[in-house]
CSV table of C-alpha atoms in Angstrom, one decimal:
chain,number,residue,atom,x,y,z
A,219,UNK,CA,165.3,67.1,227.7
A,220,UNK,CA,167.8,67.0,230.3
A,221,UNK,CA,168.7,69.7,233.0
A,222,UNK,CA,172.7,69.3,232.4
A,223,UNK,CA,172.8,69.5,236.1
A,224,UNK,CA,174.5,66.6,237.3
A,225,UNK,CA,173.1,66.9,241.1
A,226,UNK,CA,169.3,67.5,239.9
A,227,UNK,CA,170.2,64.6,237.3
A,228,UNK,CA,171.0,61.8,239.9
A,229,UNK,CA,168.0,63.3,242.1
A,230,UNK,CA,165.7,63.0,239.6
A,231,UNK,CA,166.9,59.2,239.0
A,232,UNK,CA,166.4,58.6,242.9
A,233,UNK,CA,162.8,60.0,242.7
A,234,UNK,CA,161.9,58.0,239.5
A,235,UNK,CA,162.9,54.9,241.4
A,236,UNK,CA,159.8,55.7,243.8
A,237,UNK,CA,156.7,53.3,243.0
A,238,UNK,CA,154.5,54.8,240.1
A,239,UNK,CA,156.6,57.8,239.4
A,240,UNK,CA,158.0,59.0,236.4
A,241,UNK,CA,160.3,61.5,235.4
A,242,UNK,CA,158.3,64.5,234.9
A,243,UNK,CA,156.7,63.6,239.0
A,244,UNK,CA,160.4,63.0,239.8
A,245,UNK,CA,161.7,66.2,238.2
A,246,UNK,CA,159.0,68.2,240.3
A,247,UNK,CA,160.4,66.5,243.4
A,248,UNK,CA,163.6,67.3,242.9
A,249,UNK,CA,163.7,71.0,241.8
A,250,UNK,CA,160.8,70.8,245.4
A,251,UNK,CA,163.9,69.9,247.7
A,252,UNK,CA,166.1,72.3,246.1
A,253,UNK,CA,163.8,75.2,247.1
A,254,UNK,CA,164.1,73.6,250.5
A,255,UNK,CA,166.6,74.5,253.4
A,256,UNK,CA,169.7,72.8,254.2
A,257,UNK,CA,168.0,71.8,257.9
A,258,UNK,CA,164.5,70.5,255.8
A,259,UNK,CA,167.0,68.8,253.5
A,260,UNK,CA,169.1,67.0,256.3
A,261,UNK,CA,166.1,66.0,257.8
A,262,UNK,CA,164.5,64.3,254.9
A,263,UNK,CA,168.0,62.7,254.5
A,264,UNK,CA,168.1,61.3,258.2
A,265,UNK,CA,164.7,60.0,257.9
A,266,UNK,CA,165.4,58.1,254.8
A,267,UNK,CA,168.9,56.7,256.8
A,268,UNK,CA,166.6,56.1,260.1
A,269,UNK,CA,163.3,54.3,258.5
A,270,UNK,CA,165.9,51.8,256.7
A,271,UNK,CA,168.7,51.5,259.6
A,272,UNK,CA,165.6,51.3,262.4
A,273,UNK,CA,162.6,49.4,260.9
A,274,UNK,CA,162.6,45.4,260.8
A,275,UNK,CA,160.5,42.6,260.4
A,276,UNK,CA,158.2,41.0,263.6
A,277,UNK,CA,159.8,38.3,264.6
A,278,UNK,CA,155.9,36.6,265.0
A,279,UNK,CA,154.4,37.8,262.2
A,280,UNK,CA,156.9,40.0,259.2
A,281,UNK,CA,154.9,42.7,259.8
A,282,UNK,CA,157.6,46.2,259.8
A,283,UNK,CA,158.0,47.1,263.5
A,284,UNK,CA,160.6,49.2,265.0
A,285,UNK,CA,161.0,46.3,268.1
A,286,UNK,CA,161.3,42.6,268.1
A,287,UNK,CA,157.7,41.9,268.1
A,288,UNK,CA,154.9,45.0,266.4
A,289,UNK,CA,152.2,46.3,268.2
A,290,UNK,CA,149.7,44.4,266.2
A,291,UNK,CA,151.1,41.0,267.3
A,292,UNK,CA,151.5,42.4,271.2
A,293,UNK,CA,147.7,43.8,271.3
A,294,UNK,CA,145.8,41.1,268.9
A,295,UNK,CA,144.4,38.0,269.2
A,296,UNK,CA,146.8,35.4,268.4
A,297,UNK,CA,144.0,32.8,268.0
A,298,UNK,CA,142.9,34.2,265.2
A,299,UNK,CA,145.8,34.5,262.0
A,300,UNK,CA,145.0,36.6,258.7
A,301,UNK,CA,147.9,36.0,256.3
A,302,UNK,CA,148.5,38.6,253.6
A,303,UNK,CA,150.7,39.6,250.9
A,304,UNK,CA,152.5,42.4,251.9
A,305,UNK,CA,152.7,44.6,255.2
A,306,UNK,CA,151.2,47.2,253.1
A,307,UNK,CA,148.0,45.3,253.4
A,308,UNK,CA,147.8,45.1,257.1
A,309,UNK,CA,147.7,48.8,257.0
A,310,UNK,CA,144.1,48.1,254.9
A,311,UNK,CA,143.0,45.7,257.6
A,312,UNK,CA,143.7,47.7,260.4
A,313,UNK,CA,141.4,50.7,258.8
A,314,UNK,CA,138.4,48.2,259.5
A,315,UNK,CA,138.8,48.4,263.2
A,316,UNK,CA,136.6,45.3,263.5
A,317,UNK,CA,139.5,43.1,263.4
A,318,UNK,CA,141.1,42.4,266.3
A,319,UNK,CA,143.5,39.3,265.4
A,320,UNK,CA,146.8,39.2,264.5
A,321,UNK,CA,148.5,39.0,261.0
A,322,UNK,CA,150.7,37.0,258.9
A,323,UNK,CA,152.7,38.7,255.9
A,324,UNK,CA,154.0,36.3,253.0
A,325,UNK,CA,156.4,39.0,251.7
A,326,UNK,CA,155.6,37.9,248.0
A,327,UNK,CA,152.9,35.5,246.2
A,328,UNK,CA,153.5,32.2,244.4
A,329,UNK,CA,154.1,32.8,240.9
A,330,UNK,CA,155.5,30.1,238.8
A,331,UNK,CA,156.1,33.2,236.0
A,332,UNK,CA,158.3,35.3,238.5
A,333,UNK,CA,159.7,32.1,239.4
A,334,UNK,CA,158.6,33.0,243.3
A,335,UNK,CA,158.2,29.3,244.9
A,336,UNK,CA,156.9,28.0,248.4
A,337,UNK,CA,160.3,28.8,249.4
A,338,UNK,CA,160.5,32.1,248.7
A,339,UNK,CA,157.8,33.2,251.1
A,340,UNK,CA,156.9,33.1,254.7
A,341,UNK,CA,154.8,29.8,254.2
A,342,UNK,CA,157.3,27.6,256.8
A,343,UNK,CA,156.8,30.7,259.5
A,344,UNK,CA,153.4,30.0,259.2
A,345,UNK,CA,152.9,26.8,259.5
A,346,UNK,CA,155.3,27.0,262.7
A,347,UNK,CA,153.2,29.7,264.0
A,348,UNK,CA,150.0,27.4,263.4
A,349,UNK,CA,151.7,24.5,265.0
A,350,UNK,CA,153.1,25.9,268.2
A,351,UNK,CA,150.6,28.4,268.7
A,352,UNK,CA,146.9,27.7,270.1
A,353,UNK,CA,145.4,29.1,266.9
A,354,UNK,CA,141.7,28.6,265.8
A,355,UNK,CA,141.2,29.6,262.5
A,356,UNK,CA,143.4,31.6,259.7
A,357,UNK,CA,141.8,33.8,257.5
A,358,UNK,CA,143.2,34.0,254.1
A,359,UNK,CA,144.0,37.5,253.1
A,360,UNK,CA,145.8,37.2,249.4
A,361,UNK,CA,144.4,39.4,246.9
A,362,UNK,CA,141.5,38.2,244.7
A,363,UNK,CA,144.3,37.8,241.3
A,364,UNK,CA,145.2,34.9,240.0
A,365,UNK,CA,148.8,34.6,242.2
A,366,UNK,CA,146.5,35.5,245.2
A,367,UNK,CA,144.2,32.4,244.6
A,368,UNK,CA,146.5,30.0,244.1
A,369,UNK,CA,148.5,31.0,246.6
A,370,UNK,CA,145.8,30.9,249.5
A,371,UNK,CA,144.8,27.4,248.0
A,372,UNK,CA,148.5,26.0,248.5
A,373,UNK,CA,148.6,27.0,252.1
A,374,UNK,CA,144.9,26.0,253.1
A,375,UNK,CA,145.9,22.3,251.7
A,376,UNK,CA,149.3,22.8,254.1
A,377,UNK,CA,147.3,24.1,256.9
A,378,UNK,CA,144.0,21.8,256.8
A,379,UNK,CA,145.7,18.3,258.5
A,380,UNK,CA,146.9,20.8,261.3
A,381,UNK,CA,143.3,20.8,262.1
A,382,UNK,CA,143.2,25.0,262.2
A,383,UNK,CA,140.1,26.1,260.4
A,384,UNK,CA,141.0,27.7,257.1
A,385,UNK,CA,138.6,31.0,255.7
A,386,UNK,CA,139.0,32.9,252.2
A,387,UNK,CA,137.7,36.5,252.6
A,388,UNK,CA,134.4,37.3,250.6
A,389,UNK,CA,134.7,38.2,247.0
A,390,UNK,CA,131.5,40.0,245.8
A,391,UNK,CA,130.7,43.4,244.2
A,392,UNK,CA,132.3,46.3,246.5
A,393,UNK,CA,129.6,48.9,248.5
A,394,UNK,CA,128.7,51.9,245.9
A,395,UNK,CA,129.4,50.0,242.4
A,396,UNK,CA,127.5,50.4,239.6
A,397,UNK,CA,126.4,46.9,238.6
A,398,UNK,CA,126.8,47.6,235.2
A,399,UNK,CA,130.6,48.1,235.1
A,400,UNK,CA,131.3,44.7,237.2
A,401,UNK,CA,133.0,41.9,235.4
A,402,UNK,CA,131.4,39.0,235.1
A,403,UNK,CA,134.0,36.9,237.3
A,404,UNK,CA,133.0,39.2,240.0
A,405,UNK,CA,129.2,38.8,239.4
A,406,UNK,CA,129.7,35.0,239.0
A,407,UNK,CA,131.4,34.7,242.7
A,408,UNK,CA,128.4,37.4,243.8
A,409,UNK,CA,125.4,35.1,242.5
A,410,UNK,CA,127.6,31.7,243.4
A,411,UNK,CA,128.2,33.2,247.2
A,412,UNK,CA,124.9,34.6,247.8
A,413,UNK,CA,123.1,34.6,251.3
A,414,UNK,CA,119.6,34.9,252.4
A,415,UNK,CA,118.3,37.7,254.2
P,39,UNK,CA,145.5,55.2,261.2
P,40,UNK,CA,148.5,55.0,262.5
P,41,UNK,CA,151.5,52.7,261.9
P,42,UNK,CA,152.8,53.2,265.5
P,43,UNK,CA,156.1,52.7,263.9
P,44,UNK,CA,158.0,56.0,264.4
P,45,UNK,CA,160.8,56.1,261.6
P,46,UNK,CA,158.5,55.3,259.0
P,47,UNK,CA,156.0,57.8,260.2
P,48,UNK,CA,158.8,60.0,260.1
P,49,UNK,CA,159.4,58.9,256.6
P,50,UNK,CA,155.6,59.6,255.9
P,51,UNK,CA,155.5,63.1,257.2
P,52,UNK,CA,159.1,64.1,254.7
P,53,UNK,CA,157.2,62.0,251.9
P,54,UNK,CA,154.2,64.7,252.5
P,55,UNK,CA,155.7,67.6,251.8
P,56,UNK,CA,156.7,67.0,248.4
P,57,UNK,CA,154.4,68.6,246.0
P,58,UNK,CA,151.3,67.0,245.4
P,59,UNK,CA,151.8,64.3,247.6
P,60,UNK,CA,149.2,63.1,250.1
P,61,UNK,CA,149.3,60.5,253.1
P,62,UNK,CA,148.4,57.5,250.9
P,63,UNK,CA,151.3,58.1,248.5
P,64,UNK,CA,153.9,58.7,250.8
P,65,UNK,CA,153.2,55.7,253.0
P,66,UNK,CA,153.8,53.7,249.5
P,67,UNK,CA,157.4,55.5,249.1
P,68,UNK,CA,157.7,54.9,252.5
P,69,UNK,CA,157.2,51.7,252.5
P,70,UNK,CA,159.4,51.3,249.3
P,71,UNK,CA,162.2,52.8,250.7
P,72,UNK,CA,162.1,50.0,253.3
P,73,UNK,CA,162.3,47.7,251.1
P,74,UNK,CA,165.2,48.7,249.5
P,75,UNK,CA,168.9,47.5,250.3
P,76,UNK,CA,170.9,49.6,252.2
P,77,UNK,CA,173.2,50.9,249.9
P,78,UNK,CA,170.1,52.1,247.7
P,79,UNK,CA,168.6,53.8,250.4
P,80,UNK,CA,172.1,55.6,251.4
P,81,UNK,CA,172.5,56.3,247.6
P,82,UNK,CA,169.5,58.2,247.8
P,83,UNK,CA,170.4,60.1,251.0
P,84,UNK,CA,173.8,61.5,249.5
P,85,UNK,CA,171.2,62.3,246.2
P,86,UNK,CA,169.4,65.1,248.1
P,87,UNK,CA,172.2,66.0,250.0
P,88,UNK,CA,174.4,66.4,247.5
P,89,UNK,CA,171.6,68.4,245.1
P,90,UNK,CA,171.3,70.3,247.7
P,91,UNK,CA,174.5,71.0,248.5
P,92,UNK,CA,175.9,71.9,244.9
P,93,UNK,CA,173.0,73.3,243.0
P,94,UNK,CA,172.8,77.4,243.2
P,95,UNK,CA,171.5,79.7,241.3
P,96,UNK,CA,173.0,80.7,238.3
P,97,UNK,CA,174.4,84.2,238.5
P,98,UNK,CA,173.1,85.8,235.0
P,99,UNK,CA,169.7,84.3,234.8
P,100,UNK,CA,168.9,82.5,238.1
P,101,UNK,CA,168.6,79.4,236.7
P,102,UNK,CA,169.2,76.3,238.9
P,103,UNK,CA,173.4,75.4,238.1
P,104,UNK,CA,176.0,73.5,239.6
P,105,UNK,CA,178.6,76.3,238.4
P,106,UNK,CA,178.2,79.8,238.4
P,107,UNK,CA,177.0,80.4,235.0
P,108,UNK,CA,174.3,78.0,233.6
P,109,UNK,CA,174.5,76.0,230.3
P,110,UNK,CA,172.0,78.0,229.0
P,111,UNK,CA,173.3,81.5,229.4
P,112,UNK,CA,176.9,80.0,228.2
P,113,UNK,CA,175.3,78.8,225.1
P,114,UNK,CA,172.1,81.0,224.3
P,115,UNK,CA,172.1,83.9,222.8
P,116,UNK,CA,171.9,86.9,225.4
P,117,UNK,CA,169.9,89.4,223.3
P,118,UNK,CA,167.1,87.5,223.4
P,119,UNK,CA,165.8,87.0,227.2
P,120,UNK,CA,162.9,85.1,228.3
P,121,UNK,CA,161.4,86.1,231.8
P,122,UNK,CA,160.1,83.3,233.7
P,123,UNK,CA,158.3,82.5,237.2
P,124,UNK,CA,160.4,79.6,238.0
P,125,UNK,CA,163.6,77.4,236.6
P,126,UNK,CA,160.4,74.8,235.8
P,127,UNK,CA,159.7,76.8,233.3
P,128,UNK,CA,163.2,76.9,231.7
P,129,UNK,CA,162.3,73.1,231.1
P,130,UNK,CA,159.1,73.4,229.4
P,131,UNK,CA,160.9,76.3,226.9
P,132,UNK,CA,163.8,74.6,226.1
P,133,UNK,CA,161.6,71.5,224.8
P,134,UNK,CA,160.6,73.4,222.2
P,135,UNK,CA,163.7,73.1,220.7
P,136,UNK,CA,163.0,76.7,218.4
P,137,UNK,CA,164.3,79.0,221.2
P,138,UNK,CA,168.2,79.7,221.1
P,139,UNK,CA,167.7,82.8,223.3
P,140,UNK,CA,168.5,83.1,227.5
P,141,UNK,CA,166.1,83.1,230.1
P,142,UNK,CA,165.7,85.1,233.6
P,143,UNK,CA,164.2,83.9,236.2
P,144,UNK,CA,162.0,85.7,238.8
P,145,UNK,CA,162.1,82.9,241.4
P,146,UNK,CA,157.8,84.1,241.9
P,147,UNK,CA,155.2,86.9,240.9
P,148,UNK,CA,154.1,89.8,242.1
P,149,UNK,CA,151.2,88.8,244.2
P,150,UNK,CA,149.5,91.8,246.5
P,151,UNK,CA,147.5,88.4,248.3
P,152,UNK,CA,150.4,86.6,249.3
P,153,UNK,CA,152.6,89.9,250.2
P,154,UNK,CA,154.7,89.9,247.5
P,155,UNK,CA,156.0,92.9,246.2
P,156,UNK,CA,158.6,94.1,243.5
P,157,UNK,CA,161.0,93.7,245.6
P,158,UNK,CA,160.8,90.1,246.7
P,159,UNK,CA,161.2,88.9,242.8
P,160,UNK,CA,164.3,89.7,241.0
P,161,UNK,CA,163.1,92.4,238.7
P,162,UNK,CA,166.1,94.6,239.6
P,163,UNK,CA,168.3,92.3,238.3
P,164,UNK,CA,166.5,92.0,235.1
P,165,UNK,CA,166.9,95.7,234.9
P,166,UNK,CA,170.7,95.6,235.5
P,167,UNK,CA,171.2,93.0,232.8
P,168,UNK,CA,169.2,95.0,230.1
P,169,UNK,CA,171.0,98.2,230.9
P,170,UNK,CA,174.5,96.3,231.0
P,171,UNK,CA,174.0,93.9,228.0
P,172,UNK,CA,173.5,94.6,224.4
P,173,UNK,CA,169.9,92.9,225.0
P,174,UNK,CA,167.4,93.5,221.8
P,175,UNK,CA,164.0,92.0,223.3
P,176,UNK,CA,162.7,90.5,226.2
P,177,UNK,CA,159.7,88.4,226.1
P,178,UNK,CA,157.5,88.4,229.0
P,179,UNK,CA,156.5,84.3,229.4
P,180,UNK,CA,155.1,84.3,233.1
P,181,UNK,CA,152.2,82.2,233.3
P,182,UNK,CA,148.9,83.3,231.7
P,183,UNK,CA,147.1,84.2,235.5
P,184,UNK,CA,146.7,87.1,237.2
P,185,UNK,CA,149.7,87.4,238.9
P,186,UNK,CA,151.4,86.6,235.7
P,187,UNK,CA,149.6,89.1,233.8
P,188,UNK,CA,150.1,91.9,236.3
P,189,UNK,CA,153.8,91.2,236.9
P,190,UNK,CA,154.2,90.9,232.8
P,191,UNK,CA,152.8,94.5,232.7
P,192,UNK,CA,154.5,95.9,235.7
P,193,UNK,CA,157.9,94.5,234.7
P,194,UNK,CA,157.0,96.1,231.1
P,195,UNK,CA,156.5,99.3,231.7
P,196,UNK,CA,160.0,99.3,233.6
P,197,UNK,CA,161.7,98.1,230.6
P,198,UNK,CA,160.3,100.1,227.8
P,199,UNK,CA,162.0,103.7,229.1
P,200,UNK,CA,165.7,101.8,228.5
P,201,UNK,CA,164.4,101.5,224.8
P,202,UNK,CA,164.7,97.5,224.4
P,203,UNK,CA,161.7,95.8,222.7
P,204,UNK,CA,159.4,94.1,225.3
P,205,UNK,CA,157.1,91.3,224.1
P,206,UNK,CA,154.4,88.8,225.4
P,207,UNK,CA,153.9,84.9,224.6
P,208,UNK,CA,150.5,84.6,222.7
P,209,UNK,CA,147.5,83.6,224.2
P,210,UNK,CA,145.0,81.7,222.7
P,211,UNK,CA,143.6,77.7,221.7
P,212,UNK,CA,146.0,75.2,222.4
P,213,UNK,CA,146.8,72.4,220.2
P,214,UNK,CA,144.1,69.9,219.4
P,215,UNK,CA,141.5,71.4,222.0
P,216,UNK,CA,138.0,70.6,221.2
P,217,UNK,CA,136.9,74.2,221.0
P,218,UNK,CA,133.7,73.6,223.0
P,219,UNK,CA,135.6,73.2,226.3
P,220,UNK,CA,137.8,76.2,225.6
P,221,UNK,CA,137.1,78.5,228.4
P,222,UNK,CA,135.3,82.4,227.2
P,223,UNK,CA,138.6,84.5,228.0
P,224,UNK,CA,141.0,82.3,226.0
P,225,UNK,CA,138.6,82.5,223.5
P,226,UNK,CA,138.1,85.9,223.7
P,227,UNK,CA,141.3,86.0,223.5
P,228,UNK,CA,142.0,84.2,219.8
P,229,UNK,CA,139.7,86.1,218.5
P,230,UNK,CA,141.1,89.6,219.9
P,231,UNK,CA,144.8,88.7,218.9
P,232,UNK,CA,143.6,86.5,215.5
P,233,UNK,CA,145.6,86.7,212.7
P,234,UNK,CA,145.5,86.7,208.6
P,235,UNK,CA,146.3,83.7,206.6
């Protein structure tokens, strides 16, 4: 079904362009801003223009930051390195509150598949950053896929004759699950990293 | 949490107010929109300006056009008119692919909760374009609520004195419902308005 409006069309195309939405979302969007006013409209337009034209990556660490360096890499701990995927996942991190290090974003995972190589993501910035920089230990923040793993095992066997202590966060079964519904990959790691109390 | 980054939070709060939307889901368009290139994100600037800009209401029905008479009302046929809430709705109707009539659009519904009154939905025009066209019957399709059933009997009761036939979209069991979740007023409802087969 189409609208045979050509403005609502190409908004609706912008929309569906958006991470996981599809064209009914987008068409909900769309006919949304048209029911706005021109001013609500301008500004949603300006903030689009602003975010891209403003927002950059930390020179230190790739996080997005609106100066050279972000506030994460001014306030934290630069002893103390987590490196992750994306800057998305800092925002996880930072909900802890118990952290107080600073980060390191890859912008991408290895993945022979994608073709994505050593190259393609902020693994030289890091091992600079470990190098010059007086840090301790880097904690290795991928996510627990199959790209994630092999991704923070290629950097640890970079990073290890640098003499930096190398971590892996804890994989185990997450607060409030239902044992029952946990794979067994998950329950392996549980059993295989168990502590004593 | 915060970003501390002030054009994406920007970003955020425009992503917000799109229906439906929460913070979580407009910090993931926001940061998507980052991560476009420029010219995608300027592309989608001049989308909502430009939707904006040229889409109006169409001057029969009320539709949502970029002329002044929408494809529908060019093409349907303007005997047959189908009241609706909102130009959503249009969408939904014209899927079904059975109905060659027009449509007119109320742009809301009479709602004494949130102030709304005869005169802040375009009933008068619907009543100009019965007593001007040849119009043969108008079928009342505003959602099955209360405000929908109040304003489909309020709107009636004007029409029926200029002697054109008023009807209502059924109500009852939709399509492939298990009939044990079907709530006691629908169902009161197919069984009130049942018919023989």
């Amino acid at each position: 079904m189409k609208n045979f409006i050509l403005p609502i069309e190409k908004l609706i195309a912008e929309f569906s362009h958006l991470p996981g939405v599809g064209r009914k979302t987008a068409t909900r969007y769309a006919y949304s801003i048209i029911n706005k006013d021109m001013q609500g409209v301008q500004d949603f337009a300006s903030a689009l223009l602003e975010a891209k034209r403003l927002v950059k990556y930390c020179s230190v660490c790739g996080n997005f930051t609106d100066s050279d360096i972000c506030e994460v890499c001014k306030k934290g701990d630069r002893k103390l390195v987590c490196v992750v995927a994306e800057p998305k996942d800092i925002l996880a991190f930072e909900k802890v509150r118990e952290y107080n290090g600073t980060y390191h974003v890859l912008h991408g995972l290895l993945s022979p598949m994608e073709g994505k190589t050593a190259e393609d993501i902020r693994i030289k910035e890091l091992l600079a950053r470990v190098s010059g920089d007086d840090v301790s230990e880097v904690i290795m923040a991928t996510p627990p896929t199959v790209e994630g793993e092999a991704t923070a095992i290629y950097i640890s066997k970079l990073l290890k004759p640098l003499g930096v202590k190398v971590s892996r966060i804890a994989q185990g079964v997450s607060m409030g699950t239902e044992l029952e519904y946990v794979d067994e990959v998950t329950l392996g790691k549980a059993l295989n990293e168990r502590r004593e109390i």
